[in-house]
PDB file of C-alpha atoms in Angstrom:
ATOM      1  CA  MET A  81       8.467 -21.246  10.654  1.00  0.00           C
ATOM      2  CA  LEU A  82       6.548 -16.800  10.602  1.00  0.00           C
ATOM      3  CA  SER A  83      10.745 -15.941  10.917  1.00  0.00           C
ATOM      4  CA  GLU A  84      11.656 -18.544   7.336  1.00  0.00           C
ATOM      5  CA  ASN A  85       8.642 -17.186   5.614  1.00  0.00           C
ATOM      6  CA  LEU A  86       9.782 -14.051   6.718  1.00  0.00           C
ATOM      7  CA  ALA A  87      13.306 -14.030   5.908  1.00  0.00           C
ATOM      8  CA  LYS A  88      12.656 -15.334   1.734  1.00  0.00           C
ATOM      9  CA  VAL A  89      10.628 -12.401   1.407  1.00  0.00           C
ATOM     10  CA  GLN A  90      13.164 -10.786   1.823  1.00  0.00           C
ATOM     11  CA  GLU A  91      15.612 -12.474  -0.393  1.00  0.00           C
ATOM     12  CA  ASN A  92      13.444 -12.561  -2.748  1.00  0.00           C
ATOM     13  CA  ILE A  93      13.470  -9.273  -2.361  1.00  0.00           C
ATOM     14  CA  ARG A  94      17.513  -8.271  -2.941  1.00  0.00           C
ATOM     15  CA  ILE A  95      17.302 -10.873  -5.538  1.00  0.00           C
ATOM     16  CA  ALA A  96      14.344  -8.709  -8.210  1.00  0.00           C
ATOM     17  CA  CYS A  97      16.266  -5.342  -6.693  1.00  0.00           C
ATOM     18  CA  LYS A  98      19.668  -6.856  -8.000  1.00  0.00           C
ATOM     19  CA  LYS A  99      18.353  -8.040 -10.936  1.00  0.00           C
ATOM     20  CA  ALA A 100      17.032  -4.289 -11.405  1.00  0.00           C
ATOM     21  CA  GLY A 101      20.559  -3.194 -10.997  1.00  0.00           C
ATOM     22  CA  ARG A 102      18.271  -0.909  -6.998  1.00  0.00           C
ATOM     23  CA  GLN A 103      19.449  -0.466  -3.957  1.00  0.00           C
ATOM     24  CA  GLU A 104      17.284  -3.013  -2.090  1.00  0.00           C
ATOM     25  CA  SER A 105      16.870  -0.271   1.109  1.00  0.00           C
ATOM     26  CA  ASP A 106      14.578   1.320  -2.132  1.00  0.00           C
ATOM     27  CA  VAL A 107      11.794  -1.156  -0.982  1.00  0.00           C
ATOM     28  CA  THR A 108       9.986  -1.017   1.709  1.00  0.00           C
ATOM     29  CA  LEU A 109       8.002  -4.431   3.506  1.00  0.00           C
ATOM     30  CA  ILE A 110       4.473  -4.266   4.296  1.00  0.00           C
ATOM     31  CA  ALA A 111       4.140  -7.162   6.249  1.00  0.00           C
ATOM     32  CA  VAL A 112      -0.137  -7.730   5.492  1.00  0.00           C
ATOM     33  CA  SER A 113      -1.758  -8.811   8.842  1.00  0.00           C
ATOM     34  CA  LYS A 114      -5.400  -8.762   8.248  1.00  0.00           C
ATOM     35  CA  THR A 115      -7.526 -11.360  10.253  1.00  0.00           C
ATOM     36  CA  LYS A 116      -3.672 -12.516  12.001  1.00  0.00           C
ATOM     37  CA  PRO A 117      -4.073 -12.947  15.841  1.00  0.00           C
ATOM     38  CA  VAL A 118      -1.951 -10.546  17.677  1.00  0.00           C
ATOM     39  CA  SER A 119       0.643 -12.801  19.022  1.00  0.00           C
ATOM     40  CA  MET A 120       1.531 -13.653  15.629  1.00  0.00           C
ATOM     41  CA  LEU A 121       2.563  -9.438  14.460  1.00  0.00           C
ATOM     42  CA  GLU A 122       4.074 -10.010  17.597  1.00  0.00           C
ATOM     43  CA  GLU A 123       6.479 -12.523  16.158  1.00  0.00           C
ATOM     44  CA  ILE A 124       6.947 -10.522  12.836  1.00  0.00           C
ATOM     45  CA  TYR A 125       7.739  -7.549  14.822  1.00  0.00           C
ATOM     46  CA  ARG A 126      10.454  -9.476  17.332  1.00  0.00           C
ATOM     47  CA  GLU A 127      12.478  -9.617  14.223  1.00  0.00           C
ATOM     48  CA  GLY A 128      12.442  -6.546  13.201  1.00  0.00           C
ATOM     49  CA  ILE A 129       8.954  -5.459  11.103  1.00  0.00           C
ATOM     50  CA  ARG A 130       7.582  -2.657  11.392  1.00  0.00           C
ATOM     51  CA  GLU A 131       5.816  -1.544   8.891  1.00  0.00           C
ATOM     52  CA  PHE A 132       2.799  -3.589   9.522  1.00  0.00           C
ATOM     53  CA  GLY A 133      -1.029  -3.302   6.032  1.00  0.00           C
ATOM     54  CA  GLU A 134      -4.559  -3.824   7.230  1.00  0.00           C
ATOM     55  CA  ASN A 135      -7.869  -3.852   5.791  1.00  0.00           C
ATOM     56  CA  LYS A 136      -9.972  -2.770   7.892  1.00  0.00           C
ATOM     57  CA  VAL A 137     -10.346  -0.383  10.271  1.00  0.00           C
ATOM     58  CA  GLN A 138     -11.918  -1.493  12.911  1.00  0.00           C
ATOM     59  CA  GLU A 139      -8.557  -4.858  12.788  1.00  0.00           C
ATOM     60  CA  LEU A 140      -6.310  -1.756  12.707  1.00  0.00           C
ATOM     61  CA  THR A 141      -7.400   0.274  15.808  1.00  0.00           C
ATOM     62  CA  GLU A 142      -7.502  -2.406  17.770  1.00  0.00           C
ATOM     63  CA  LYS A 143      -4.402  -3.970  17.248  1.00  0.00           C
ATOM     64  CA  GLN A 144      -2.804  -0.966  17.721  1.00  0.00           C
ATOM     65  CA  THR A 145      -3.625  -0.398  20.854  1.00  0.00           C
ATOM     66  CA  VAL A 146      -1.730  -3.330  22.858  1.00  0.00           C
ATOM     67  CA  LEU A 147       1.520  -3.092  20.202  1.00  0.00           C
ATOM     68  CA  PRO A 148       4.171  -1.227  20.306  1.00  0.00           C
ATOM     69  CA  GLY A 149       4.157   2.501  19.031  1.00  0.00           C
ATOM     70  CA  ASP A 150       7.006   2.353  17.012  1.00  0.00           C
ATOM     71  CA  ILE A 151       5.088   0.221  14.550  1.00  0.00           C
ATOM     72  CA  HIS A 152       4.400   2.340  11.257  1.00  0.00           C
ATOM     73  CA  TRP A 153       1.166   1.477   9.859  1.00  0.00           C
ATOM     74  CA  HIS A 154      -0.958   1.138   6.348  1.00  0.00           C
ATOM     75  CA  MET A 155      -4.460   1.173   5.178  1.00  0.00           C
ATOM     76  CA  ILE A 156      -4.260  -0.015   2.201  1.00  0.00           C
ATOM     77  CA  GLY A 157      -8.363  -1.724   2.011  1.00  0.00           C
ATOM     78  CA  HIS A 158     -10.962  -0.068   0.629  1.00  0.00           C
ATOM     79  CA  LEU A 159     -11.258   3.142   2.564  1.00  0.00           C
ATOM     80  CA  GLN A 160     -15.839   4.689   3.807  1.00  0.00           C
ATOM     81  CA  ARG A 161     -16.005   8.574   5.019  1.00  0.00           C
ATOM     82  CA  ASN A 162     -18.011   8.077   8.203  1.00  0.00           C
ATOM     83  CA  LYS A 163     -14.166   5.704   9.261  1.00  0.00           C
ATOM     84  CA  VAL A 164     -11.952   8.399   7.997  1.00  0.00           C
ATOM     85  CA  LYS A 165     -11.446   9.830  11.854  1.00  0.00           C
ATOM     86  CA  TYR A 166     -10.345   6.689  13.682  1.00  0.00           C
ATOM     87  CA  ILE A 167      -7.344   6.556  11.327  1.00  0.00           C
ATOM     88  CA  VAL A 168      -6.388  10.467  10.469  1.00  0.00           C
ATOM     89  CA  GLY A 169      -2.451  11.701  11.827  1.00  0.00           C
ATOM     90  CA  SER A 170      -2.249   7.383  13.765  1.00  0.00           C
ATOM     91  CA  VAL A 171      -2.178   6.195  10.089  1.00  0.00           C
ATOM     92  CA  SER A 172       1.563   6.998   8.874  1.00  0.00           C
ATOM     93  CA  LEU A 173       0.127   6.101   4.975  1.00  0.00           C
ATOM     94  CA  ILE A 174      -3.080   5.832   3.627  1.00  0.00           C
ATOM     95  CA  HIS A 175      -2.398   3.201  -0.105  1.00  0.00           C
ATOM     96  CA  SER A 176      -6.702   3.267  -0.789  1.00  0.00           C
ATOM     97  CA  VAL A 177      -7.921   6.999  -1.753  1.00  0.00           C
ATOM     98  CA  ASP A 178      -9.462   6.804  -5.183  1.00  0.00           C
ATOM     99  CA  SER A 179     -11.901   9.212  -5.126  1.00  0.00           C
ATOM    100  CA  LEU A 180     -12.098  13.422  -4.472  1.00  0.00           C
ATOM    101  CA  ARG A 181     -14.879  12.710  -1.339  1.00  0.00           C
ATOM    102  CA  LEU A 182     -13.347   9.962   0.371  1.00  0.00           C
ATOM    103  CA  ALA A 183      -9.950  13.196   0.168  1.00  0.00           C
ATOM    104  CA  GLN A 184     -12.057  15.135   1.341  1.00  0.00           C
ATOM    105  CA  GLU A 185     -12.821  13.747   4.303  1.00  0.00           C
ATOM    106  CA  ILE A 186      -9.239  13.052   5.064  1.00  0.00           C
ATOM    107  CA  SER A 187      -8.561  16.417   4.776  1.00  0.00           C
ATOM    108  CA  SER A 188     -11.467  17.852   7.014  1.00  0.00           C
ATOM    109  CA  GLN A 189     -10.315  15.168   9.830  1.00  0.00           C
ATOM    110  CA  ALA A 190      -6.450  16.212   9.614  1.00  0.00           C
ATOM    111  CA  VAL A 191      -7.153  19.924   9.823  1.00  0.00           C
ATOM    112  CA  LYS A 192      -9.543  19.408  12.459  1.00  0.00           C
ATOM    113  CA  LYS A 193      -6.555  17.725  14.275  1.00  0.00           C
ATOM    114  CA  GLN A 194      -4.067  19.997  12.659  1.00  0.00           C
ATOM    115  CA  ILE A 195      -1.743  17.382  11.520  1.00  0.00           C
ATOM    116  CA  ARG A 196      -0.137  16.234   7.675  1.00  0.00           C
ATOM    117  CA  GLN A 197      -2.015  12.746   6.190  1.00  0.00           C
ATOM    118  CA  GLU A 198      -0.330  10.934   3.794  1.00  0.00           C
ATOM    119  CA  ILE A 199      -2.532   8.960   0.790  1.00  0.00           C
ATOM    120  CA  LEU A 200      -0.972   6.975  -1.820  1.00  0.00           C
ATOM    121  CA  VAL A 201      -4.099   7.560  -4.974  1.00  0.00           C
ATOM    122  CA  GLU A 202      -5.030   3.682  -5.665  1.00  0.00           C
ATOM    123  CA  VAL A 203      -5.359   3.638  -9.282  1.00  0.00           C
ATOM    124  CA  ASN A 204      -6.892   0.621 -11.304  1.00  0.00           C
ATOM    125  CA  ILE A 205      -5.080   0.016 -13.687  1.00  0.00           C
ATOM    126  CA  ALA A 206      -6.409  -2.941 -15.585  1.00  0.00           C
ATOM    127  CA  SER A 207      -9.399  -2.271 -15.136  1.00  0.00           C
ATOM    128  CA  GLU A 208     -11.199  -5.113 -13.438  1.00  0.00           C
ATOM    129  CA  GLU A 209     -14.425  -4.537 -12.494  1.00  0.00           C
ATOM    130  CA  SER A 210     -14.682  -5.952  -9.022  1.00  0.00           C
ATOM    131  CA  LYS A 211     -11.210  -3.776  -7.952  1.00  0.00           C
ATOM    132  CA  PHE A 212     -11.202  -0.419  -6.477  1.00  0.00           C
ATOM    133  CA  GLY A 213      -9.010   2.653  -8.011  1.00  0.00           C
ATOM    134  CA  ILE A 214      -9.306   5.625 -10.553  1.00  0.00           C
ATOM    135  CA  SER A 215      -9.142   4.946 -14.190  1.00  0.00           C
ATOM    136  CA  LYS A 216      -5.219   5.419 -14.868  1.00  0.00           C
ATOM    137  CA  GLU A 217      -6.475   7.768 -17.678  1.00  0.00           C
ATOM    138  CA  GLU A 218      -8.573   9.946 -14.836  1.00  0.00           C
ATOM    139  CA  ALA A 219      -5.232   9.296 -12.468  1.00  0.00           C
ATOM    140  CA  ILE A 220      -3.445  13.086 -13.459  1.00  0.00           C
ATOM    141  CA  SER A 221      -5.990  14.816 -13.148  1.00  0.00           C
ATOM    142  CA  LEU A 222      -7.668  13.561 -10.032  1.00  0.00           C
ATOM    143  CA  VAL A 223      -4.456  14.610  -8.135  1.00  0.00           C
ATOM    144  CA  GLU A 224      -4.141  17.773  -9.401  1.00  0.00           C
ATOM    145  CA  GLU A 225      -7.548  18.226  -7.733  1.00  0.00           C
ATOM    146  CA  ILE A 226      -6.267  16.997  -4.262  1.00  0.00           C
ATOM    147  CA  ALA A 227      -3.235  18.780  -3.658  1.00  0.00           C
ATOM    148  CA  LYS A 228      -4.960  21.111  -3.724  1.00  0.00           C
ATOM    149  CA  LEU A 229      -6.599  20.125  -0.526  1.00  0.00           C
ATOM    150  CA  PRO A 230      -4.920  21.076   3.298  1.00  0.00           C
ATOM    151  CA  GLY A 231      -4.548  18.342   5.422  1.00  0.00           C
ATOM    152  CA  ILE A 232      -3.182  15.844   3.190  1.00  0.00           C
ATOM    153  CA  ARG A 233       0.594  15.016   1.203  1.00  0.00           C
ATOM    154  CA  ILE A 234       0.185  12.745  -1.790  1.00  0.00           C
ATOM    155  CA  ARG A 235       3.287  11.432  -1.402  1.00  0.00           C
ATOM    156  CA  GLY A 236       3.038   8.406  -4.978  1.00  0.00           C
ATOM    157  CA  LEU A 237       0.042   6.049  -6.322  1.00  0.00           C
ATOM    158  CA  MET A 238      -0.775   2.350  -5.604  1.00  0.00           C
ATOM    159  CA  THR A 239      -2.341  -0.091  -7.228  1.00  0.00           C
ATOM    160  CA  ILE A 240      -3.474  -4.101  -6.837  1.00  0.00           C
ATOM    161  CA  ALA A 241      -2.896  -5.684  -9.695  1.00  0.00           C
ATOM    162  CA  PRO A 242      -4.611  -9.214 -11.480  1.00  0.00           C
ATOM    163  CA  PHE A 243      -5.183 -12.320  -9.378  1.00  0.00           C
ATOM    164  CA  VAL A 244      -3.057 -14.241 -11.490  1.00  0.00           C
ATOM    165  CA  GLU A 245      -0.840 -18.168 -11.869  1.00  0.00           C
ATOM    166  CA  ASN A 246       2.224 -15.881 -13.601  1.00  0.00           C
ATOM    167  CA  PRO A 247       3.290 -13.298 -11.698  1.00  0.00           C
ATOM    168  CA  GLU A 248       5.122 -12.213 -15.637  1.00  0.00           C
ATOM    169  CA  GLU A 249       1.341 -11.428 -16.637  1.00  0.00           C
ATOM    170  CA  ASN A 250       1.151  -7.939 -14.434  1.00  0.00           C
ATOM    171  CA  ARG A 251       4.464  -7.291 -15.346  1.00  0.00           C
ATOM    172  CA  ILE A 252       2.620  -4.603 -17.918  1.00  0.00           C
ATOM    173  CA  TYR A 253      -0.221  -3.103 -15.477  1.00  0.00           C
ATOM    174  CA  PHE A 254       3.118  -2.496 -13.395  1.00  0.00           C
ATOM    175  CA  GLN A 255       5.338  -0.436 -16.264  1.00  0.00           C
ATOM    176  CA  LYS A 256       2.354   1.119 -16.838  1.00  0.00           C
ATOM    177  CA  MET A 257       2.002   2.020 -13.328  1.00  0.00           C
ATOM    178  CA  ARG A 258       5.934   3.005 -13.661  1.00  0.00           C
ATOM    179  CA  GLU A 259       5.327   5.281 -16.903  1.00  0.00           C
ATOM    180  CA  LEU A 260       2.066   6.974 -15.155  1.00  0.00           C
ATOM    181  CA  SER A 261       3.835   7.813 -11.647  1.00  0.00           C
ATOM    182  CA  VAL A 262       7.088   9.498 -14.130  1.00  0.00           C
ATOM    183  CA  ASP A 263       4.225  11.541 -16.394  1.00  0.00           C
ATOM    184  CA  ILE A 264       2.809  13.075 -12.280  1.00  0.00           C
ATOM    185  CA  ALA A 265       6.532  14.004 -10.973  1.00  0.00           C
ATOM    186  CA  ARG A 266       7.417  15.311 -14.647  1.00  0.00           C
ATOM    187  CA  LYS A 267       4.005  18.705 -13.958  1.00  0.00           C
ATOM    188  CA  ASN A 268       5.378  19.083 -10.036  1.00  0.00           C
ATOM    189  CA  ILE A 269       2.996  19.666  -8.513  1.00  0.00           C
ATOM    190  CA  ASP A 270       2.821  21.416  -6.244  1.00  0.00           C
ATOM    191  CA  ASN A 271       1.856  18.664  -2.596  1.00  0.00           C
ATOM    192  CA  VAL A 272       2.802  16.323  -4.568  1.00  0.00           C
ATOM    193  CA  GLU A 273       6.661  14.392  -4.060  1.00  0.00           C
ATOM    194  CA  VAL A 274       5.286  10.218  -6.557  1.00  0.00           C
ATOM    195  CA  ASP A 275       8.090   8.909  -4.588  1.00  0.00           C
ATOM    196  CA  ILE A 276       5.982   5.540  -3.423  1.00  0.00           C
ATOM    197  CA  LEU A 277       5.099   3.360  -6.077  1.00  0.00           C
ATOM    198  CA  SER A 278       2.875   0.595  -4.100  1.00  0.00           C
ATOM    199  CA  MET A 279       2.512  -2.804  -5.918  1.00  0.00           C
ATOM    200  CA  GLY A 280       2.979  -5.940  -5.896  1.00  0.00           C
ATOM    201  CA  MET A 281       2.112  -8.839  -3.553  1.00  0.00           C
ATOM    202  CA  THR A 282       3.157 -11.995  -2.173  1.00  0.00           C
ATOM    203  CA  GLY A 283       2.365 -13.693  -5.845  1.00  0.00           C
ATOM    204  CA  ASP A 284       4.026 -11.245  -7.951  1.00  0.00           C
ATOM    205  CA  TYR A 285       6.373  -8.418  -5.744  1.00  0.00           C
ATOM    206  CA  MET A 286       9.257  -9.772  -7.605  1.00  0.00           C
ATOM    207  CA  VAL A 287       8.543  -8.841 -10.671  1.00  0.00           C
ATOM    208  CA  ALA A 288       6.911  -5.892  -9.393  1.00  0.00           C
ATOM    209  CA  ILE A 289      10.319  -4.417  -7.800  1.00  0.00           C
ATOM    210  CA  GLU A 290      11.695  -5.045 -11.293  1.00  0.00           C
ATOM    211  CA  GLU A 291       9.055  -2.256 -12.698  1.00  0.00           C
ATOM    212  CA  GLY A 292      10.174  -0.375  -9.771  1.00  0.00           C
ATOM    213  CA  ALA A 293       8.089  -0.983  -6.717  1.00  0.00           C
ATOM    214  CA  THR A 294       8.739   1.144  -3.728  1.00  0.00           C
ATOM    215  CA  MET A 295       6.521  -0.721  -1.268  1.00  0.00           C
ATOM    216  CA  VAL A 296       4.590  -4.041  -1.446  1.00  0.00           C
ATOM    217  CA  ARG A 297       2.646  -5.511   0.112  1.00  0.00           C
ATOM    218  CA  VAL A 298       2.561  -9.555   1.039  1.00  0.00           C
ATOM    219  CA  GLY A 299       0.796 -11.242   3.159  1.00  0.00           C
ATOM    220  CA  THR A 300       0.671 -14.836   2.658  1.00  0.00           C
ATOM    221  CA  GLY A 301       3.827 -14.727   1.932  1.00  0.00           C
ATOM    222  CA  ILE A 302       4.786 -13.650   6.204  1.00  0.00           C
ATOM    223  CA  PHE A 303       2.214 -15.133   8.185  1.00  0.00           C
ATOM    224  CA  GLY A 304       0.181 -18.087   5.746  1.00  0.00           C
ATOM    225  CA  GLU A 305      -2.971 -18.635   4.125  1.00  0.00           C
ATOM    226  CA  ARG A 306      -5.999 -17.380   5.012  1.00  0.00           C
ATOM    227  CA  ASN A 307      -8.837 -18.969   6.609  1.00  0.00           C
ATOM    228  CA  TYR A 308     -10.907 -18.081   4.098  1.00  0.00           C
ATOM    229  CA  GLY A 309     -10.950 -18.244   0.390  1.00  0.00           C
ATOM    230  CA  CYS A 310      -9.002 -14.264  -0.908  1.00  0.00           C
ATOM    231  CA  VAL A 311      -6.786 -12.700  -2.520  1.00  0.00           C
ATOM    232  CA  GLN A 312      -3.827 -13.148  -1.883  1.00  0.00           C
ATOM    233  CA  GLU A 313      -2.039 -10.407  -0.370  1.00  0.00           C
TER     234      GLU A 313
END
């Protein structure tokens, strides 16, 4: 079941890349495993997946202790400053940095551990009140401020597009994210790469890939429905 789901997602990624004239290797699939038992993660791991995304720090760290060490963990959920110390240095990428204060705490913890933590700046591209993330208008100035901090490296941007029935409705938001990433890259800010664009979830990842996503976060499409109502990753 899970292997079939995964194969379907991977085939859709291939189709979207071909349509956009992109290499399949340009897109990283992150299996969003929040609320799912370790046994399901192990099954997907056996299929070759090494990128897993979690929303909660406690769930991430618990799974990390029992699963293989070659997994790359992604913190994709809203991150509270008092939880930063538990994941800095143990996750490959923090996708959800949406304020200077949060970035400062990540920087502080990274300096203590003498490492450099890679992060993405989260942009609320559709200006939804229910979503975290900096506004498009404030994104560049926030990137410039975070880039000055030690122990952090900005790798790009992340967004959570609106939950829609028709994925085409989100194309405009993915286009805006791509344009924003290009604008930031053109500034050649020290300590900023902007080579990652994390956008697209189960309902719209093919459109996101067509518009330049380099990471897509797919949960329901791989693991099936969760046992509570939430936005589908």
